[in-house]
Structures are given as structure tokens and as C-alpha cells.
Short mmCIF file of C-alpha atoms in Angstrom, two decimals:
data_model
loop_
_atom_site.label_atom_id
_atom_site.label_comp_id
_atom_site.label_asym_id
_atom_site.label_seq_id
_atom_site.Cartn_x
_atom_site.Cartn_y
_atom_site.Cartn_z
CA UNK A 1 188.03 76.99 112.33
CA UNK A 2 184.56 75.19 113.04
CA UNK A 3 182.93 73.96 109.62
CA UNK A 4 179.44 75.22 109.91
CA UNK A 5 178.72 73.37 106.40
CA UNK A 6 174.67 71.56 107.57
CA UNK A 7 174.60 73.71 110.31
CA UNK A 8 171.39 75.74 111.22
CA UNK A 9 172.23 79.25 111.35
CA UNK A 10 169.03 81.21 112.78
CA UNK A 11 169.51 85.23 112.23
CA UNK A 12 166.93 87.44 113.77
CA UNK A 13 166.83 90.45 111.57
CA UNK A 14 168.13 88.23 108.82
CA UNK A 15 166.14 90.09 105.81
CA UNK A 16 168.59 93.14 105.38
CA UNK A 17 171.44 94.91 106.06
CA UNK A 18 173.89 93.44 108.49
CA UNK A 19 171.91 90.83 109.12
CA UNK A 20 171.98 89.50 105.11
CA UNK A 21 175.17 90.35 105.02
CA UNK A 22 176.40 87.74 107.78
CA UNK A 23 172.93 85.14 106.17
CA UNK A 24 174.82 85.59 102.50
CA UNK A 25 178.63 84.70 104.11
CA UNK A 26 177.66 81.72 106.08
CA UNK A 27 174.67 80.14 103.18
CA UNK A 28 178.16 80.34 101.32
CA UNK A 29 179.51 77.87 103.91
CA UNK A 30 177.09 75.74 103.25
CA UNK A 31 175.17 75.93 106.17
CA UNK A 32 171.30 75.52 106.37
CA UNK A 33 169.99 79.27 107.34
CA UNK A 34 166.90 80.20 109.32
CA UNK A 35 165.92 84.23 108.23
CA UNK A 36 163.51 86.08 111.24
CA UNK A 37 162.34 89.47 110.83
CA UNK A 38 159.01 91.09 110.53
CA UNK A 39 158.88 92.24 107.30
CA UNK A 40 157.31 89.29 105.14
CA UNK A 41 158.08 90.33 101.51
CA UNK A 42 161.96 91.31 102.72
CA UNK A 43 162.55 88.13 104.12
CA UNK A 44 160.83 86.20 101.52
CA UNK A 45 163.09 88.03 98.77
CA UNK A 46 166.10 87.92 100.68
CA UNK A 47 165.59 84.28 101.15
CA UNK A 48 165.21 83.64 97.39
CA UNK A 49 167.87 85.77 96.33
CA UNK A 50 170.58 83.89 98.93
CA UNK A 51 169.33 80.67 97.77
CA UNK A 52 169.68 81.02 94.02
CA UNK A 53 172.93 82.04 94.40
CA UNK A 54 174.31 79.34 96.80
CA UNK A 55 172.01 76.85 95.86
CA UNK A 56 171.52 76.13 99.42
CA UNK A 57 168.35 75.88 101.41
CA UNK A 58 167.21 79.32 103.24
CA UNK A 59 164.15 79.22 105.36
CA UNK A 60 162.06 82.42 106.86
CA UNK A 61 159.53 82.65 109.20
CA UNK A 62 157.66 86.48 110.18
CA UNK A 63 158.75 87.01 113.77
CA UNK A 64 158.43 90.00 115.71
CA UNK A 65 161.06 89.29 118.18
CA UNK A 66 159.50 91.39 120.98
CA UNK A 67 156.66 88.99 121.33
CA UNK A 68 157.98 86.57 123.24
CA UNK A 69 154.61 83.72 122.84
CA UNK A 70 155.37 84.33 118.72
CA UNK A 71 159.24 83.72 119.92
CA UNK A 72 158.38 80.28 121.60
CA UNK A 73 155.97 79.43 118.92
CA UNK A 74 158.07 79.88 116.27
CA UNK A 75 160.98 78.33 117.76
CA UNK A 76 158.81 75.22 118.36
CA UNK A 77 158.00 75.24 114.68
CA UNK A 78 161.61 75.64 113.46
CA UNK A 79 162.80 72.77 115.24
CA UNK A 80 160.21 70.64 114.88
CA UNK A 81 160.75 71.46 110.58
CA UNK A 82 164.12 72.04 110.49
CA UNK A 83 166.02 70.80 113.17
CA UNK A 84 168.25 71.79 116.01
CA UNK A 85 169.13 75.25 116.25
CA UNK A 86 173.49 74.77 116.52
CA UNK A 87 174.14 78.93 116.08
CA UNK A 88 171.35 81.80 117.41
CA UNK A 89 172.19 85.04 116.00
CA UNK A 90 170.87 87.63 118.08
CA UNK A 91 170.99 90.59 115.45
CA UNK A 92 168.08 92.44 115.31
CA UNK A 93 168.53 95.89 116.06
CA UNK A 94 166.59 99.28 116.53
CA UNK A 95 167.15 102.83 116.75
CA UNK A 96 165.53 106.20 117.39
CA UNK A 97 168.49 108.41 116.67
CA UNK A 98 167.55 111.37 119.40
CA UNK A 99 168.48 113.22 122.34
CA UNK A 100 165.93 112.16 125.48
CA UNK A 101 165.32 115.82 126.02
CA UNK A 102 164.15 116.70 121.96
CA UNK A 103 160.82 117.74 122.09
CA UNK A 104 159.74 115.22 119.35
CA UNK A 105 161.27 112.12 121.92
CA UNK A 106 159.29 108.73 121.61
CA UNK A 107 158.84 107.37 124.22
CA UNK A 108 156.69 104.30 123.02
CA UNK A 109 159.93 103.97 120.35
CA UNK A 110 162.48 104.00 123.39
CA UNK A 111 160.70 101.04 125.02
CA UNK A 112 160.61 99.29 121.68
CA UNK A 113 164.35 99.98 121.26
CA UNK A 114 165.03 97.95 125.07
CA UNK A 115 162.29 95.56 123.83
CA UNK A 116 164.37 94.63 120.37
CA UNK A 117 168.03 94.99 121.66
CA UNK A 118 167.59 93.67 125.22
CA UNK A 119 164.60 91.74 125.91
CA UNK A 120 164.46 89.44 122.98
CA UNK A 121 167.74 87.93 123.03
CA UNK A 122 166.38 86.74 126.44
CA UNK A 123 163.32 84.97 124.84
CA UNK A 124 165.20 83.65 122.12
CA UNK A 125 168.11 82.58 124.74
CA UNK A 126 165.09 80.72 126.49
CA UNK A 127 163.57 79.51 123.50
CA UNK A 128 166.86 77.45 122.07
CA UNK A 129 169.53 77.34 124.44
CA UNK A 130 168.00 74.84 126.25
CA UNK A 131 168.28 71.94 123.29
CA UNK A 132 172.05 73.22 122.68
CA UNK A 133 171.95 72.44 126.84
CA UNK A 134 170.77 69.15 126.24
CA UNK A 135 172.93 67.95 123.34
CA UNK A 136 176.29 70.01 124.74
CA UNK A 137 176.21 71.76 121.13
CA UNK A 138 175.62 75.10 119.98
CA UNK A 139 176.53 78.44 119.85
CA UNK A 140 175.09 81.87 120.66
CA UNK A 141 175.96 85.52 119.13
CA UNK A 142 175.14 88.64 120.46
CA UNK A 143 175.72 91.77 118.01
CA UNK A 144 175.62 94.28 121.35
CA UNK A 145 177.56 97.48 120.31
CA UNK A 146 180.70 99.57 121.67
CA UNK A 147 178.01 102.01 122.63
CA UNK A 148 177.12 99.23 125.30
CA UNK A 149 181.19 100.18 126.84
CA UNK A 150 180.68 103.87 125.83
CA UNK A 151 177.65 106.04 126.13
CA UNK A 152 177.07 108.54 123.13
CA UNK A 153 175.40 111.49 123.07
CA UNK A 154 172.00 111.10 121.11
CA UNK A 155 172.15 107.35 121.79
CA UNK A 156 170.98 106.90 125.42
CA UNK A 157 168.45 103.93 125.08
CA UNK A 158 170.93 102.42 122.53
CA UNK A 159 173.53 102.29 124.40
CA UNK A 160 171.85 101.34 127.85
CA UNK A 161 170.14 98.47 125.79
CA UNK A 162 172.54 97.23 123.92
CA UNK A 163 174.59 96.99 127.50
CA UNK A 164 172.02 95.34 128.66
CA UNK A 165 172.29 92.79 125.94
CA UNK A 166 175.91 92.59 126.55
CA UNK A 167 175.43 91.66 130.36
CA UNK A 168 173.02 89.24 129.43
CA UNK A 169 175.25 87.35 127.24
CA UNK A 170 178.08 87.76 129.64
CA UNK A 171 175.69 86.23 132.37
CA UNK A 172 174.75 83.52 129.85
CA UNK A 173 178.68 82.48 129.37
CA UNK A 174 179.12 82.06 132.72
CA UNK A 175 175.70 79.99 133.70
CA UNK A 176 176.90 77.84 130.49
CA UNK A 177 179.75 77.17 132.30
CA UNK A 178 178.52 76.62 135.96
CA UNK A 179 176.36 74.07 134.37
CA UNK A 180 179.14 72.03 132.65
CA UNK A 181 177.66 73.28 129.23
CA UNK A 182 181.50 73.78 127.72
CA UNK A 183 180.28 72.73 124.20
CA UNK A 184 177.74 75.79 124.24
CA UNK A 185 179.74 78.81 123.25
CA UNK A 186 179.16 82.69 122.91
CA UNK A 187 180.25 85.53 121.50
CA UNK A 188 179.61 89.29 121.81
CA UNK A 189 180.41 91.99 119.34
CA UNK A 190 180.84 95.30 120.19
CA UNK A 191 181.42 96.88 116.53
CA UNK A 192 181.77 101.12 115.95
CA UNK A 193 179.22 103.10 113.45
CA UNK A 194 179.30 100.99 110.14
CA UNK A 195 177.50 102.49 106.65
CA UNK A 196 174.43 100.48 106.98
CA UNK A 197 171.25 102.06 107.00
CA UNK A 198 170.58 102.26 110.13
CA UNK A 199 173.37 104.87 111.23
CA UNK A 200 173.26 106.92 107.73
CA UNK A 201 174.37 110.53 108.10
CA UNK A 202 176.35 109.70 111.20
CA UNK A 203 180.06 111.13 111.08
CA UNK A 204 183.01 109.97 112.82
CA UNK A 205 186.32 111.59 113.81
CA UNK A 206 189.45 109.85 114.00
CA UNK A 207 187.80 106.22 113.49
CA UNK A 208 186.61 105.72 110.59
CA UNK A 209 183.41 104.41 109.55
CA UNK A 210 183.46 100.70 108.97
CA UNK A 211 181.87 98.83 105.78
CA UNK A 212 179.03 96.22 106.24
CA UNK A 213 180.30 93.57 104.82
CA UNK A 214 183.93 94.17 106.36
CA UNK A 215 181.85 93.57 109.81
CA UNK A 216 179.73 90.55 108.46
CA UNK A 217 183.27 89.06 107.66
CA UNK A 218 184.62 89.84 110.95
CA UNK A 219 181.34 88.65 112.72
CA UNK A 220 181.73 85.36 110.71
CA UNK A 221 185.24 84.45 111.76
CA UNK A 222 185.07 85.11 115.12
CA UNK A 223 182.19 82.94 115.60
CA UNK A 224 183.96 80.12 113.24
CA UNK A 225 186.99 80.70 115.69
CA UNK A 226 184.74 80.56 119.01
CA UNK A 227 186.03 83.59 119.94
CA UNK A 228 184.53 84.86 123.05
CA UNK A 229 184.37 88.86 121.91
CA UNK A 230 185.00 90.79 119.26
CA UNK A 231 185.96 94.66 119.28
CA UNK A 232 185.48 96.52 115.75
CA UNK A 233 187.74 97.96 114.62
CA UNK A 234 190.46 96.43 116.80
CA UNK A 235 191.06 99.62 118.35
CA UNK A 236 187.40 98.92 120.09
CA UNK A 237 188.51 95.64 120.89
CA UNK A 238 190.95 96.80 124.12
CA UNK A 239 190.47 101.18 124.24
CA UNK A 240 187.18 102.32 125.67
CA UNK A 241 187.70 99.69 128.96
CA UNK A 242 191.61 100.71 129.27
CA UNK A 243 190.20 104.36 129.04
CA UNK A 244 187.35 103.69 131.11
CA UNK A 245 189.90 102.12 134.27
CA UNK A 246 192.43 104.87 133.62
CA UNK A 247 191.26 108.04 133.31
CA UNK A 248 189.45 110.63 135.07
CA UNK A 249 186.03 111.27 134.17
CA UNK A 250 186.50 114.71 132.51
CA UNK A 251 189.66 113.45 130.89
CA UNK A 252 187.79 111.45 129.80
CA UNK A 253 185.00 113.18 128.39
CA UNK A 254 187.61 115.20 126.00
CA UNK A 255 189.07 111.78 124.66
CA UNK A 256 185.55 111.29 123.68
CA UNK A 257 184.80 114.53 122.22
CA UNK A 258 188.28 114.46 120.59
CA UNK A 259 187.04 110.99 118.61
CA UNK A 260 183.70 113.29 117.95
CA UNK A 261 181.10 111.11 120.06
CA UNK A 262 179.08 113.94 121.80
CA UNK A 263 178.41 115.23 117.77
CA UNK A 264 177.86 112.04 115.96
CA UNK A 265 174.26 112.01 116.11
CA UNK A 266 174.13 115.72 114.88
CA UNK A 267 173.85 114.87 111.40
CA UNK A 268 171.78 111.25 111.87
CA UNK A 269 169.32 110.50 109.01
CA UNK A 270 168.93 107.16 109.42
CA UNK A 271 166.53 104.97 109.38
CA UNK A 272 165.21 102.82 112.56
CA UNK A 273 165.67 99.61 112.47
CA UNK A 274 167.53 96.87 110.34
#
């Protein structure tokens, strides 16, 4: 597996949940992390509380993702302080948890939601790839969704965003590779509802909900073993694209409300973003 010990791992949304989760596992490894999210006082405590533990270094910088001059800013200050970007977590993630026909729909929150989960991995794509480019080094991670392979009820502009984030990535592997870039990897995971905060209250049928950490340690392997894409639970990994080629649409519609997809929202209480 690749040793990522003095590596800089940047993690956009870094300061919580998943995101700390996967900052935590790889500060372990000994590599040299770089926390972005917008909330100052989370990042700054989440930074100090990964440190003291690993006794490695943990930087943060306040970055709404969505802006993309802040994006190229910052990025110029991170590698001009720290260094070389070698893996770009695209993590940061939003939410607004309800049907496009409720009455209390936002729509200034839906364009936020394509602004977070699509557009930003572009920016930050733009903002470091290049260097990896240049040096033939690096590696990029998309956290997409299997909402991006399989629309849910209640989850329209999640889904279509976090596609969109898939297809970007997917468009990124292969410009990597027209260019000769074959020391540049990617990876995209598509993971099911897991307990963070961010889905609370959802329920699942038949699959069960995953734990956080169970995904940060999946997360962290597959990009330690280059792996192009990762499917959680496994199940996710190969089913919704065999059903997708296979079936007939409303076959396949009662697959999906057999695994309880067109209800999972129902009981949603979570919060927005992570």
C-alpha cells in the first residue's frame, strides 16, 4: 500500500464528521494534514485535538469552498507554506433533506448544495492538480455518493450533484491519462447512508446503515491501494449499475422501494452540511 507518512493530505470539510474521521486515520500515518472548512473555531479545535494526539503537524485555513477566488488564494498560500499538495480530498458535503415540491423548498439552499458537491471540486481540481501535473505525483478523491448511480426520493439536488461530481472525476481520470499524467491517480466513492450527522433520522431497509469511521477506514485504504472506486457497502460497489443495465424501469422502481429508497427521507432530521 502507498506510505503516505510526510505526505500533505488537504481535506475540504476536514473539521467534523466524515471528514475528521478520514483527517484522524491518515495524521495517524504520519502524514502532514491540511483541514478546510468554514467554520473557524471547528477547524481550529479539530486541528488541536488531532495534533495532540498524533503529535503530528495539522494545519487549517477558513475556506468556503464555493468561492472559487478564496479557493485559488488559499491554495496559493498552502503551497507556498506548506508544500505540494500529493492527496486533494474533495469531501465537503451539503444537504437540504426535502422533496422539490415541499412548500418550505430552498431554492437558494439547492444551488448551494450543486455549488458545494459539484462546483468546488472543479476549483479545487484547478487549483492543485496542475502541480501534481507538473511533478507526475499526486492523488485526487472524490467522496460522490451511490445517490450519484441511484436517485432517491427527497434527495434530488443530492443526487444530481453528487453525479455531477462523479462525472467530473471520471472526466478528470481520463484527461490524466490522455496527458501521460499516470502518476496522478483518482478515486471516487460512492458510499450508502452512514450515522453521521448529516443523514440523522434517515432509515434504511435491507442495507444497513454504515458507521463513520467503518467508511473513513474504507475511504483510507482504497486511496492507500490506488484504487480507482469504491462502492460502500460492497453490495454498492457492483448492484445499482447491474440493476440499472438489467432491468426494466418499473422493475426497477420496486427493487428500490423494496430496499426502502422512495421513504428514507421520511423521517430525515438531519442537519445540512458536514
Amino acid at each position: 500500500m502507498k506510505d503516505v507518512a510526510h505526505k500533505v493530505v488537504l481535506i475540504t470539510g476536514g473539521h467534523s464528521g466524515l471528514g475528521k474521521c478520514m483527517a484522524r486515520l491518515f495524521s495517524q500515518l504520519g502524514a502532514v494534514l491540511v483541514l478546510w472548512g468554514t467554520n473557524a473555531t471547528q477547524l481550529r479545535a479539530a486541528a488541536e485535538e488531532i495534533s495532540r494526539e498524533t503529535g503530528n503537524a495539522v494545519h487549517w485555513f477558513a475556506v468556503d469552498v464555493t468561492d472559487r477566488a478564496l479557493v485559488y488564494r488559499t491554495a496559493q498560500a498552502v503551497q507556498s507554506k506548506i508544500g505540494p499538495v500529493d492527496i486533494l480530498l474533495n469531501n465537503a458535503g451539503l444537504v437540504s433533506g426535502k422533496s422539490i415540491f415541499d412548500a418550505s423548498y430552498d431554492d437558494a439552499l439547492a444551488e448551494r448544495v450543486f455549488a458545494v458537491n459539484t462546483t468546488a471540486h472543479l476549483w479545487t481540481i484547478r487549483a492543485f492538480v496542475p502541480e501534481m501535473m507538473r511533478r507526475n505525483e499526486g492523488h485526487v478523491v472524490c467522496v460522490s455518493s451511490a445517490g450519484a448511480m441511484v436517485g432517491i426520493s427527497g434527495l434530488a439536488e443530492y443526487c444530481a450533484s453528487k453525479s455531477g461530481a462523479f462525472g467530473l472525476n471520471e472526466s478528470l481520470r481520463r484527461e490524466l491519462k490522455s496527458r501521460g499524467c499516470d502518476g496522478v491517480h483518482t478515486t471516487v466513492v460512492c458510499p450508502y447512508f452512514f450515522n453521521s450527522g448529516m443523514f440523522r433520522g434517515v432509515q434504511s431497509r435491507i442495507i444497513p446503515i454504515m458507521d463513520e469511521k467503518y467508511v473513513a477506514e474504507c475511504i483510507v485504504r482504497a486511496i492507500r491501494e490506488e484504487r480507482q472506486f469504491l462502492g460502500l457497502p460492497r453490495l454498492i460497489h457492483y448492484f445499482p449499475l447491474f440493476l440499472n443495465a438489467v432491468l426494466p424501469v418499473d422493475v426497477l422502481d420496486k427493487v428500490y422501494d423494496l430496499f426502502g429508497l422512495s421513504k428514507a427521507m421520511h423521517s430525515f432530521v438531519g442537519k445540512a452540511k458536514i
